[in-house]
Coordinates of C-alpha atoms in Angstrom, one line a residue:
Chain A
X1 CA 75.5 31.6 87.0
X2 CA 78.5 32.8 88.8
X3 CA 79.1 36.3 89.8
X4 CA 81.7 37.4 87.5
X5 CA 82.1 40.7 89.0
X6 CA 83.2 39.3 92.4
X7 CA 86.8 39.2 91.5
X8 CA 88.0 40.4 94.8
X9 CA 86.5 38.7 97.7
X10 CA 87.4 41.5 100.1
X11 CA 86.3 44.3 97.9
X12 CA 83.5 46.6 99.0
X13 CA 81.2 45.1 96.3
X14 CA 81.5 41.6 97.4
X15 CA 81.2 42.4 101.0
X16 CA 78.1 44.4 100.4
X17 CA 76.6 41.7 98.1
X18 CA 77.0 38.9 100.6
X19 CA 75.6 40.9 103.4
X20 CA 72.7 42.2 101.4
X21 CA 71.8 38.8 100.0
X22 CA 71.8 37.4 103.5
X23 CA 69.5 40.1 104.6
X24 CA 67.2 39.6 101.7
X25 CA 66.8 36.0 102.4
X26 CA 66.1 36.8 105.9
X27 CA 63.4 39.2 104.9
X28 CA 61.8 36.8 102.6
X29 CA 61.8 34.2 105.2
X30 CA 60.1 36.5 107.6
X31 CA 56.9 37.4 106.1
X32 CA 54.6 35.7 103.6
X33 CA 54.1 37.6 100.5
X34 CA 50.5 37.5 100.5
X35 CA 50.1 40.9 101.8
X36 CA 49.0 43.3 99.2
X37 CA 47.9 46.3 101.1
X38 CA 49.9 49.4 100.5
X39 CA 51.0 49.7 104.0
X40 CA 52.4 46.3 104.0
X41 CA 54.1 46.8 100.8
X42 CA 55.5 50.0 102.0
X43 CA 56.7 48.4 105.1
X44 CA 58.5 45.7 103.2
X45 CA 60.0 48.2 100.9
X46 CA 61.3 50.1 103.9
X47 CA 62.7 46.9 105.3
X48 CA 64.5 46.1 102.1
X49 CA 65.9 49.6 101.8
X50 CA 67.0 49.6 105.3
X51 CA 68.6 46.2 104.8
X52 CA 70.4 47.6 101.8
X53 CA 71.7 50.6 103.6
X54 CA 72.6 48.7 106.7
X55 CA 74.5 46.1 104.8
X56 CA 76.4 48.9 103.0
X57 CA 77.2 50.7 106.2
X58 CA 78.3 47.5 107.7
X59 CA 80.6 46.8 104.9
X60 CA 82.3 50.0 105.4
X61 CA 82.3 49.5 109.2
X62 CA 83.1 52.7 111.0
X63 CA 85.9 53.8 108.9
X64 CA 83.9 56.6 107.5
X65 CA 82.0 59.3 109.2
X66 CA 78.9 58.7 107.1
X67 CA 78.8 55.0 107.7
X68 CA 79.1 55.6 111.4
X69 CA 76.3 58.1 111.3
X70 CA 74.1 55.9 109.2
X71 CA 74.6 52.9 111.5
X72 CA 73.8 55.0 114.5
X73 CA 70.7 56.3 112.8
X74 CA 69.5 52.9 111.9
X75 CA 70.2 51.5 115.3
X76 CA 68.4 54.3 117.0
X77 CA 65.4 53.9 114.7
X78 CA 65.2 50.2 115.3
X79 CA 65.4 50.8 119.0
X80 CA 62.7 53.3 118.8
X81 CA 60.5 51.0 116.9
X82 CA 60.9 48.1 119.2
X83 CA 60.4 49.8 122.4
X84 CA 59.2 53.4 122.3
X85 CA 60.2 54.3 125.8
X86 CA 63.7 52.9 125.7
X87 CA 64.1 54.1 122.2
X88 CA 63.3 57.6 123.2
X89 CA 65.7 57.5 126.1
X90 CA 68.5 56.1 124.1
X91 CA 67.7 58.3 121.3
X92 CA 67.8 61.3 123.5
X93 CA 71.2 60.4 125.0
X94 CA 72.6 59.6 121.7
X95 CA 71.2 62.7 120.2
X96 CA 72.7 64.7 123.0
X97 CA 76.0 63.2 122.2
X98 CA 75.6 63.9 118.6
X99 CA 74.5 67.4 119.2
X100 CA 77.5 68.0 121.4
X101 CA 79.8 66.9 118.8
X102 CA 78.0 68.9 116.3
X103 CA 78.2 72.0 118.5
X104 CA 81.9 71.6 118.8
X105 CA 82.2 71.5 115.1
X106 CA 79.6 74.2 114.3
X107 CA 82.3 76.9 114.5
X108 CA 84.2 75.2 111.7
X109 CA 81.1 74.8 109.8
X110 CA 79.6 78.2 109.6
X111 CA 81.6 79.9 107.0
X112 CA 84.5 78.0 105.6
X113 CA 85.8 81.0 103.8
X114 CA 85.3 79.3 100.5
X115 CA 81.8 80.6 100.0
X116 CA 79.7 77.6 99.2
X117 CA 77.5 77.6 102.2
X118 CA 74.2 76.8 100.5
X119 CA 75.4 73.9 98.5
X120 CA 77.4 72.7 101.4
X121 CA 74.4 72.7 103.6
X122 CA 72.4 70.8 101.1
X123 CA 75.1 68.3 100.7
X124 CA 75.2 67.9 104.4
X125 CA 71.6 67.0 104.4
X126 CA 72.1 64.4 101.8
X127 CA 75.1 62.7 103.2
X128 CA 74.4 61.0 106.4
X129 CA 76.2 62.5 109.3
X130 CA 77.1 65.5 107.3
X131 CA 76.1 68.1 109.7
X132 CA 79.2 67.7 111.8
X133 CA 81.7 68.0 109.0
X134 CA 83.5 71.0 107.7
X135 CA 83.7 71.4 104.0
X136 CA 86.9 69.6 103.5
X137 CA 85.8 66.5 105.2
X138 CA 82.4 66.8 103.7
X139 CA 83.8 66.6 100.2
X140 CA 85.9 63.6 101.2
X141 CA 82.9 61.8 102.7
X142 CA 80.8 62.6 99.7
X143 CA 83.3 61.0 97.4
X144 CA 83.3 57.8 99.3
X145 CA 79.6 57.9 99.8
X146 CA 79.1 58.3 96.0
X147 CA 81.4 55.4 95.4
X148 CA 79.4 53.2 97.8
X149 CA 76.1 54.3 96.4
X150 CA 77.1 53.3 92.9
X151 CA 78.3 50.0 94.2
X152 CA 75.0 49.5 95.9
X153 CA 73.0 50.4 92.9
X154 CA 75.0 48.1 90.7
X155 CA 74.6 45.2 92.9
X156 CA 71.0 45.7 93.4
X157 CA 70.4 46.0 89.8
X158 CA 72.3 42.8 89.1
X159 CA 70.2 41.0 91.7
X160 CA 67.1 42.4 90.2
X161 CA 68.1 41.3 86.8
X162 CA 69.0 37.9 88.1
X163 CA 65.7 37.4 89.5
X164 CA 63.7 39.1 86.9
X165 CA 62.9 36.1 84.8
Chain B
X1 CA 136.0 125.7 96.1
X2 CA 136.0 124.6 99.5
X3 CA 132.7 124.6 101.1
X4 CA 132.5 126.5 104.2
X5 CA 134.1 124.7 106.9
X6 CA 131.6 126.2 109.3
X7 CA 128.9 124.5 107.4
X8 CA 130.8 121.4 107.7
X9 CA 131.1 121.8 111.3
X10 CA 127.5 122.6 111.6
X11 CA 126.8 119.5 109.8
X12 CA 129.1 117.7 112.0
X13 CA 127.4 118.9 115.1
X14 CA 124.2 117.9 113.8
X15 CA 125.2 114.5 112.9
X16 CA 127.4 113.7 115.7
X17 CA 124.8 113.2 118.3
X18 CA 123.3 110.6 116.2
X19 CA 126.1 108.3 116.9
X20 CA 124.7 105.6 114.9
X21 CA 126.5 104.7 111.9
X22 CA 130.1 104.3 111.7
X23 CA 131.5 105.5 108.6
X24 CA 133.7 102.6 108.3
X25 CA 132.4 101.7 104.9
X26 CA 133.0 105.2 103.8
X27 CA 136.3 105.2 105.2
X28 CA 137.2 102.0 103.6
X29 CA 136.0 103.1 100.3
X30 CA 137.3 106.4 100.7
X31 CA 140.7 105.5 101.7
X32 CA 141.5 103.9 98.4
X33 CA 141.8 107.1 96.7
X34 CA 140.8 109.6 99.2
X35 CA 143.5 111.6 100.5
X36 CA 141.6 113.2 103.1
X37 CA 142.0 112.2 106.6
X38 CA 138.9 111.1 108.2
X39 CA 138.7 112.4 111.6
X40 CA 136.5 110.7 114.0
X41 CA 135.3 113.0 116.5
X42 CA 135.9 111.3 119.7
X43 CA 132.7 112.4 121.2
X44 CA 130.5 110.3 119.0
X45 CA 130.6 107.0 117.4
X46 CA 129.2 108.6 114.3
X47 CA 132.3 108.7 112.4
X48 CA 131.9 111.6 110.2
X49 CA 134.8 112.7 108.2
X50 CA 135.6 116.1 109.3
X51 CA 137.3 117.9 106.6
X52 CA 139.4 119.7 108.9
X53 CA 142.5 118.4 107.4
X54 CA 141.5 118.5 103.8
X55 CA 144.2 119.4 101.6
X56 CA 143.0 118.4 98.3
X57 CA 140.2 120.3 97.1
X58 CA 140.0 118.9 93.8
X59 CA 138.8 115.5 94.5
X60 CA 137.9 115.8 98.0
X61 CA 134.7 114.1 97.5
X62 CA 133.8 114.5 101.1
X63 CA 133.9 118.1 100.7
X64 CA 131.6 117.8 97.8
X65 CA 129.4 115.7 99.8
X66 CA 129.5 118.0 102.6
X67 CA 128.9 120.9 100.4
X68 CA 126.1 119.2 98.9
X69 CA 124.6 118.4 102.1
X70 CA 125.2 121.7 103.4
X71 CA 123.6 123.1 100.4
X72 CA 120.4 121.8 101.9
X73 CA 118.2 124.6 102.9
X74 CA 118.9 124.4 106.5
X75 CA 118.1 127.9 106.8
X76 CA 119.3 128.5 110.3
X77 CA 122.6 126.8 109.9
X78 CA 123.7 127.0 106.4
X79 CA 123.5 129.5 103.6
X80 CA 121.3 129.3 100.7
X81 CA 122.1 126.7 98.2
X82 CA 124.5 127.7 95.6
X83 CA 122.5 128.5 92.5
X84 CA 125.3 127.5 90.2
X85 CA 123.9 124.6 88.5
X86 CA 121.7 124.5 85.6
X87 CA 119.0 122.3 86.8
X88 CA 118.6 124.0 90.0
X89 CA 115.0 123.8 90.3
X90 CA 114.5 120.1 90.3
X91 CA 117.6 119.6 92.1
X92 CA 116.7 121.9 94.8
X93 CA 113.4 120.3 95.1
X94 CA 115.0 117.0 95.8
X95 CA 117.3 118.6 98.1
X96 CA 114.6 120.2 99.9
X97 CA 112.7 117.1 100.2
X98 CA 115.6 115.4 101.6
X99 CA 116.5 118.3 103.8
X100 CA 113.1 118.5 105.2
X101 CA 113.2 114.9 106.0
X102 CA 116.4 115.2 107.7
X103 CA 115.1 118.2 109.5
X104 CA 112.2 116.4 110.7
X105 CA 114.3 113.7 112.0
X106 CA 116.5 116.2 113.7
X107 CA 113.5 117.8 115.2
X108 CA 112.3 114.5 116.4
X109 CA 115.6 114.2 117.8
X110 CA 117.0 111.4 119.6
X111 CA 118.0 108.2 118.0
X112 CA 114.7 107.8 116.3
X113 CA 115.1 109.7 113.2
X114 CA 118.6 110.2 113.0
X115 CA 119.7 106.8 112.0
X116 CA 117.4 107.2 109.1
X117 CA 118.7 110.5 108.1
X118 CA 122.1 109.3 108.8
X119 CA 121.5 106.4 106.6
X120 CA 120.4 108.6 103.9
X121 CA 123.3 110.7 104.3
X122 CA 125.5 107.7 104.2
X123 CA 123.8 106.5 101.2
X124 CA 124.2 109.7 99.4
X125 CA 127.8 110.0 100.4
X126 CA 128.4 106.5 99.4
X127 CA 126.8 107.2 96.1
X128 CA 128.9 110.2 95.7
X129 CA 131.8 108.2 96.6
X130 CA 131.1 105.6 94.1
X131 CA 130.6 108.2 91.6
X132 CA 133.8 109.7 92.4
X133 CA 135.5 106.4 92.4
X134 CA 134.2 105.6 89.1
X135 CA 135.0 108.8 87.7
X136 CA 138.4 108.8 89.1
X137 CA 139.0 105.3 88.0
X138 CA 138.5 106.6 84.6
X139 CA 135.2 105.1 83.9
X140 CA 133.2 107.7 82.5
X141 CA 130.5 105.4 81.3
X142 CA 128.5 105.5 84.4
X143 CA 129.2 109.1 84.8
X144 CA 128.2 109.8 81.3
X145 CA 125.1 107.7 81.6
X146 CA 124.2 109.6 84.7
X147 CA 125.3 112.7 83.1
X148 CA 121.9 113.3 81.7
X149 CA 121.7 116.0 84.1
X150 CA 125.2 116.9 83.6
X151 CA 127.5 115.5 86.0
X152 CA 130.1 118.1 86.4
X153 CA 133.4 116.8 87.1
X154 CA 134.0 119.8 89.1
X155 CA 133.8 119.3 92.6
X156 CA 132.2 122.4 93.3
X157 CA 129.4 122.0 93.7
X158 CA 127.9 119.7 95.5
X159 CA 125.1 120.5 93.4
X160 CA 126.6 118.8 90.5
X161 CA 127.5 115.8 92.4
X162 CA 124.2 115.8 94.1
X163 CA 122.5 115.9 90.9
X164 CA 124.7 113.1 89.7
X165 CA 123.6 111.3 92.8
X166 CA 120.0 111.9 92.0
X167 CA 120.5 110.9 88.4
X168 CA 121.9 107.8 89.6
X169 CA 118.9 107.2 91.6
X170 CA 116.6 108.2 88.9
X171 CA 118.1 106.3 86.1
X172 CA 118.8 103.4 88.2
X173 CA 122.1 102.7 86.7
X174 CA 123.2 99.3 87.4
X175 CA 126.4 100.1 88.9
X176 CA 125.0 102.6 91.2
X177 CA 122.2 100.5 92.4
X178 CA 124.3 97.6 93.0
X179 CA 126.6 99.6 95.0
X180 CA 123.8 101.1 96.8
X181 CA 122.4 97.8 97.6
X182 CA 125.6 96.5 99.0
X183 CA 125.9 99.7 100.8
X184 CA 122.5 99.4 102.3
X185 CA 123.2 95.8 103.2
X186 CA 126.4 96.7 104.9
X187 CA 124.8 99.6 106.5
X188 CA 121.9 97.7 107.8
X189 CA 124.2 95.2 109.2
X190 CA 126.2 97.8 110.9
X191 CA 123.2 99.6 112.1
X192 CA 121.8 96.6 113.6
X193 CA 124.9 95.9 115.3
X194 CA 124.8 99.4 116.5
X195 CA 121.7 100.0 118.4
X196 CA 118.3 99.5 117.2
X197 CA 117.3 96.3 115.9
X198 CA 114.0 97.6 114.7
X199 CA 115.5 100.2 112.6
X200 CA 116.8 98.1 109.8
X201 CA 113.4 97.3 108.5
X202 CA 112.5 100.9 108.6
X203 CA 115.7 101.7 107.0
X204 CA 115.2 99.2 104.4
X205 CA 111.8 100.3 103.8
X206 CA 112.9 103.8 103.7
X207 CA 115.6 103.1 101.3
X208 CA 113.4 101.1 99.1
X209 CA 111.7 104.1 97.6
X210 CA 115.0 105.6 97.0
X211 CA 116.2 102.6 95.2
X212 CA 114.6 100.3 92.8
X213 CA 112.4 98.1 94.9
X214 CA 114.1 94.8 94.7
X215 CA 114.6 93.6 98.2
X216 CA 112.0 94.4 100.6
X217 CA 108.7 93.4 99.3
X218 CA 108.8 89.8 99.9
X219 CA 108.9 90.2 103.5
X220 CA 105.7 92.1 103.8
X221 CA 103.5 89.4 102.4
X222 CA 104.3 87.1 105.2
X223 CA 103.0 89.3 107.8
X224 CA 99.9 87.2 108.5
X225 CA 101.7 84.0 108.1
X226 CA 99.8 81.3 109.8
X227 CA 96.4 82.4 108.6
X228 CA 97.3 82.8 105.0
X229 CA 99.2 79.6 104.9
X230 CA 96.4 77.7 106.6
X231 CA 93.9 79.2 104.2
X232 CA 95.9 78.3 101.2
X233 CA 96.3 74.8 102.5
X234 CA 92.6 74.4 103.0
X235 CA 91.9 75.7 99.5
X236 CA 94.3 73.3 98.0
X237 CA 92.8 70.4 99.8
X238 CA 89.3 71.4 98.8
X239 CA 90.4 71.7 95.2
X240 CA 91.9 68.2 95.3
X241 CA 88.7 66.8 96.7
X242 CA 86.6 68.6 94.1
X243 CA 88.8 67.1 91.4
X244 CA 88.4 63.6 92.8
X245 CA 84.6 64.1 93.0
X246 CA 84.6 65.3 89.4
X247 CA 85.9 62.0 88.3
X248 CA 83.2 60.1 90.1
X249 CA 80.3 62.2 88.9
X250 CA 79.4 61.7 85.3
X251 CA 78.7 65.2 84.1
X252 CA 81.9 66.7 85.1
X253 CA 82.6 69.9 83.3
X254 CA 84.3 71.9 85.8
X255 CA 83.6 75.4 84.8
X256 CA 82.7 76.6 88.2
X257 CA 82.9 75.2 91.6
X258 CA 79.4 76.1 92.5
X259 CA 77.9 74.4 89.5
X260 CA 80.1 71.4 90.2
X261 CA 78.7 71.2 93.7
X262 CA 75.2 71.4 92.3
X263 CA 76.1 68.5 90.0
X264 CA 77.3 66.5 92.9
X265 CA 74.2 67.2 94.9
X266 CA 72.0 66.1 92.0
X267 CA 74.0 63.0 91.4
X268 CA 73.8 62.0 95.1
X269 CA 70.1 62.5 95.0
X270 CA 69.8 60.5 91.9
X271 CA 71.7 57.6 93.4
X272 CA 69.7 57.6 96.5
X273 CA 66.5 57.6 94.4
X274 CA 67.8 54.7 92.5
X275 CA 68.4 52.7 95.6
X276 CA 64.9 53.4 96.7
X277 CA 63.5 52.4 93.3
X278 CA 65.5 49.3 93.2
X279 CA 64.5 48.2 96.6
X280 CA 60.9 48.8 95.5
X281 CA 61.4 46.6 92.6
X282 CA 61.8 43.6 94.9
X283 CA 58.4 44.1 96.1
X284 CA 56.7 45.7 93.2
X285 CA 55.0 48.0 95.5
X286 CA 53.5 50.4 93.1
X287 CA 51.8 52.4 95.8
X288 CA 55.0 53.2 97.3
X289 CA 56.8 53.8 94.1
X290 CA 54.6 56.5 92.9
X291 CA 55.4 59.1 95.5
X292 CA 59.0 58.1 95.1
X293 CA 59.1 58.5 91.4
X294 CA 57.4 61.8 91.7
X295 CA 60.4 63.1 93.6
X296 CA 62.6 62.5 90.6
X297 CA 60.4 63.6 87.8
X298 CA 58.0 66.4 87.9
X299 CA 55.8 65.1 85.2
X300 CA 55.0 61.7 86.5
X301 CA 51.5 60.8 87.0
X302 CA 50.8 59.9 90.4
X303 CA 47.7 58.7 91.9
X304 CA 47.1 57.7 95.4
X305 CA 47.7 54.2 96.5
X306 CA 44.6 52.7 95.1
X307 CA 46.4 49.9 93.5
X308 CA 45.0 47.5 95.8
X309 CA 41.5 47.9 94.4
X310 CA 42.4 46.4 91.1
X311 CA 43.2 42.8 90.8
X312 CA 46.7 42.0 90.1
X313 CA 47.0 39.8 87.2
X314 CA 50.1 38.1 86.0
X315 CA 51.9 38.7 89.1
X316 CA 52.5 35.2 90.1
X317 CA 53.1 33.8 86.7
X318 CA 56.5 33.9 85.5
X319 CA 55.9 31.7 82.6
X320 CA 54.7 34.1 80.1
X321 CA 57.5 36.0 78.6
X322 CA 58.1 39.6 79.3
X323 CA 56.8 40.6 76.0
X324 CA 53.5 38.9 76.5
X325 CA 53.1 40.4 79.8
X326 CA 53.8 43.8 78.5
X327 CA 51.4 43.5 75.6
X328 CA 48.7 42.3 77.9
X329 CA 49.3 45.2 80.2
X330 CA 49.3 47.6 77.3
X331 CA 46.0 46.5 76.0
X332 CA 44.6 46.6 79.4
X333 CA 45.8 50.1 80.0
X334 CA 44.6 51.2 76.6
X335 CA 41.2 49.9 77.3
X336 CA 41.1 51.6 80.6
X337 CA 42.4 54.8 79.2
X338 CA 39.5 55.0 76.9
X339 CA 37.2 55.2 79.7
X340 CA 38.9 57.1 82.3
X341 CA 42.5 58.2 82.8
X342 CA 42.3 57.9 86.5
X343 CA 41.3 54.3 86.5
X344 CA 43.9 53.5 83.9
X345 CA 46.5 55.0 86.2
X346 CA 45.1 53.0 89.1
X347 CA 45.4 49.9 87.1
X348 CA 48.9 50.7 86.3
X349 CA 49.7 51.3 89.8
X350 CA 48.2 48.0 90.8
X351 CA 50.4 46.3 88.4
X352 CA 53.4 48.1 89.7
X353 CA 53.7 50.4 86.8
X354 CA 53.9 54.0 86.4
X355 CA 53.7 56.4 83.6
X356 CA 56.5 58.7 83.1
X357 CA 57.7 61.0 80.3
X358 CA 60.0 59.5 77.8
X359 CA 62.8 61.9 78.7
X360 CA 63.0 60.8 82.2
X361 CA 62.7 57.2 81.3
X362 CA 65.4 57.4 78.8
X363 CA 67.5 59.3 81.3
X364 CA 67.1 56.6 83.9
X365 CA 67.5 53.8 81.4
X366 CA 70.6 55.2 79.8
X367 CA 72.1 55.9 83.2
X368 CA 71.4 52.5 84.6
X369 CA 70.7 50.1 81.9
X370 CA 73.9 48.5 81.0
X371 CA 72.5 45.2 82.1
X372 CA 69.1 46.0 81.1
X373 CA 69.5 46.2 77.4
X374 CA 67.9 42.9 76.7
X375 CA 64.9 44.1 78.5
X376 CA 64.1 47.2 76.7
X377 CA 61.4 46.5 74.3
X378 CA 60.7 48.9 71.6
X379 CA 57.3 48.0 70.4
X380 CA 55.4 49.5 67.6
X381 CA 51.9 48.4 68.0
X382 CA 49.3 49.9 65.9
X383 CA 49.2 53.1 67.6
X384 CA 52.7 54.2 67.3
X385 CA 55.6 53.6 69.6
X386 CA 55.9 53.4 73.2
X387 CA 58.8 52.5 75.1
X388 CA 58.4 49.9 77.8
X389 CA 61.1 49.4 80.2
X390 CA 60.7 46.6 82.5
X391 CA 62.7 46.0 85.5
X392 CA 61.6 43.1 87.5
X393 CA 63.1 41.8 90.5
X394 CA 62.6 39.9 93.6
X395 CA 61.8 36.4 94.1
X396 CA 59.4 34.6 92.0
X397 CA 56.1 34.5 93.8
X398 CA 56.8 37.4 96.0
X399 CA 56.7 40.3 93.8
X400 CA 55.4 41.3 90.5
X401 CA 57.7 43.1 88.2
X402 CA 57.9 46.7 88.3
X403 CA 57.6 48.1 84.9
X404 CA 57.5 51.5 83.5
X405 CA 55.2 52.1 80.7
X406 CA 55.9 55.2 78.9
X407 CA 53.8 56.6 76.3
X408 CA 55.3 58.9 73.8
X409 CA 52.7 61.4 73.3
X410 CA 53.8 63.5 70.4
X411 CA 54.6 60.9 67.8
X412 CA 51.7 58.7 68.5
X413 CA 49.8 57.7 65.5
X414 CA 46.5 57.8 67.0
X415 CA 44.6 54.8 66.1
X416 CA 43.3 52.1 68.1
X417 CA 43.0 51.6 71.7
X418 CA 45.8 53.7 72.9
X419 CA 44.6 56.9 71.5
X420 CA 43.9 58.0 74.9
X421 CA 47.4 57.2 75.8
X422 CA 48.5 59.8 73.3
X423 CA 47.4 62.4 75.6
X424 CA 50.4 64.0 77.2
X425 CA 51.6 62.9 80.5
X426 CA 50.5 65.4 83.1
X427 CA 49.7 65.7 86.7
X428 CA 46.1 65.2 87.5

């Protein structure tokens, strides 16, 4: 069965799909499925979710602030997992850098004069990398993030359906 | 009658040091019909027509003006105002106001106040002049319109003409105002050329209350220019983005920006939850699903991850159809429910199922189930209806399907094994 929705080979959807499928096959190849303990399951779930997010972020490259932030987060987390010491170090330096940039922007963030501070803060927590954005950019990023999330969900659903039977 | 020349001279002396405004306009306008010679005192640039050579008393408008001005209660210089007019009271009041202003400016001395006062004088004189012109030109219309207070064609009194002046101001007759405007424009131009560049704004602002406010106000709003413009620009951009977001988010009824933002936040949370759930479905990890699902719906039953204790049946077999699997599961769950809710839940968890209220299930399914329609089974077993939504995913042997078994509590006909299931869904 072809993928009828992949009309445009360079669209976000197709890019994400190819990457994600590749990652899935890699995961499946990695571990045997015999594990049934919750922790194992959880770990695999995490791996899959991470693969999904990562492939999405890679599809967007660094064109967006949120994708950049997400990639950085994933990378730092993976570093931390592999080698705790080095992960901490790199994490620290990276976090220092991030904090610096966020400090530069905190003045713009505090009260944007529009009055939606609470909701804006909550949105900032949801959208990756949102802490360093003022309201205007935040809304922009949110729009793109929502678009990408819907694409992700659609593709994953299709895959799930495809493999359901 | 001729106003006292001494008053005139007093006036002159007062106004001369101001040396601000040339009376060229006045001269120009006046020369058309004005027979009087306008003397420019050499000492000052303030060209004030000295009526030293006035011959015509009848329509020597300047005299009238001067008389009117001199009729101001400048107590030390001039005599008391001539109480010849009818509406003296109001008229005098205006005069007094004006006079006091003028006086203040005189007291302040220097160039500060005088241009202002001089302007006023000029204005009044110009008005008078216009009035005179109009009247002389045989256009009694304006005069009559302004004659509410009784413009007296007599030149005597400056009161009359003053009153006419004020009537013009008050009524805002078109002609007068237009003339006044042009006058002010010219005057301001001349004034600016004269000495103080800062004065024109003051003059304009000052003359604004005297005239209908048509000119000045636009300028004031731009006082804090860069901030207001930047603010406006920001708001516009934010509004644009909100509109774009509105189209993306399904429930977009933009009544209010705050509620719209809340909608957006909820939608983002929902999408993220969906991604998590879908990634779970590859694995069928019930243990991990439960805490996740609990985030989304408050009424979901969650138990700890004890799914491992129960054997997982029908995980590996893909051959039985979905329906078969579901009915088997159902019976199993029903059986378990009879004994103990907890174990039933654990069984469900082991199978990668969870129990959730119908509302949440329908919400999720309607929101995401375009491709799932073939999978939704509406079964009506003996005990009533439950809605079983199955979403299975992942590779064949790797993962069992994740299903959601929902039991509709209220409408259950309670018979048979799933009676226990009729119990409402609640947190343990």
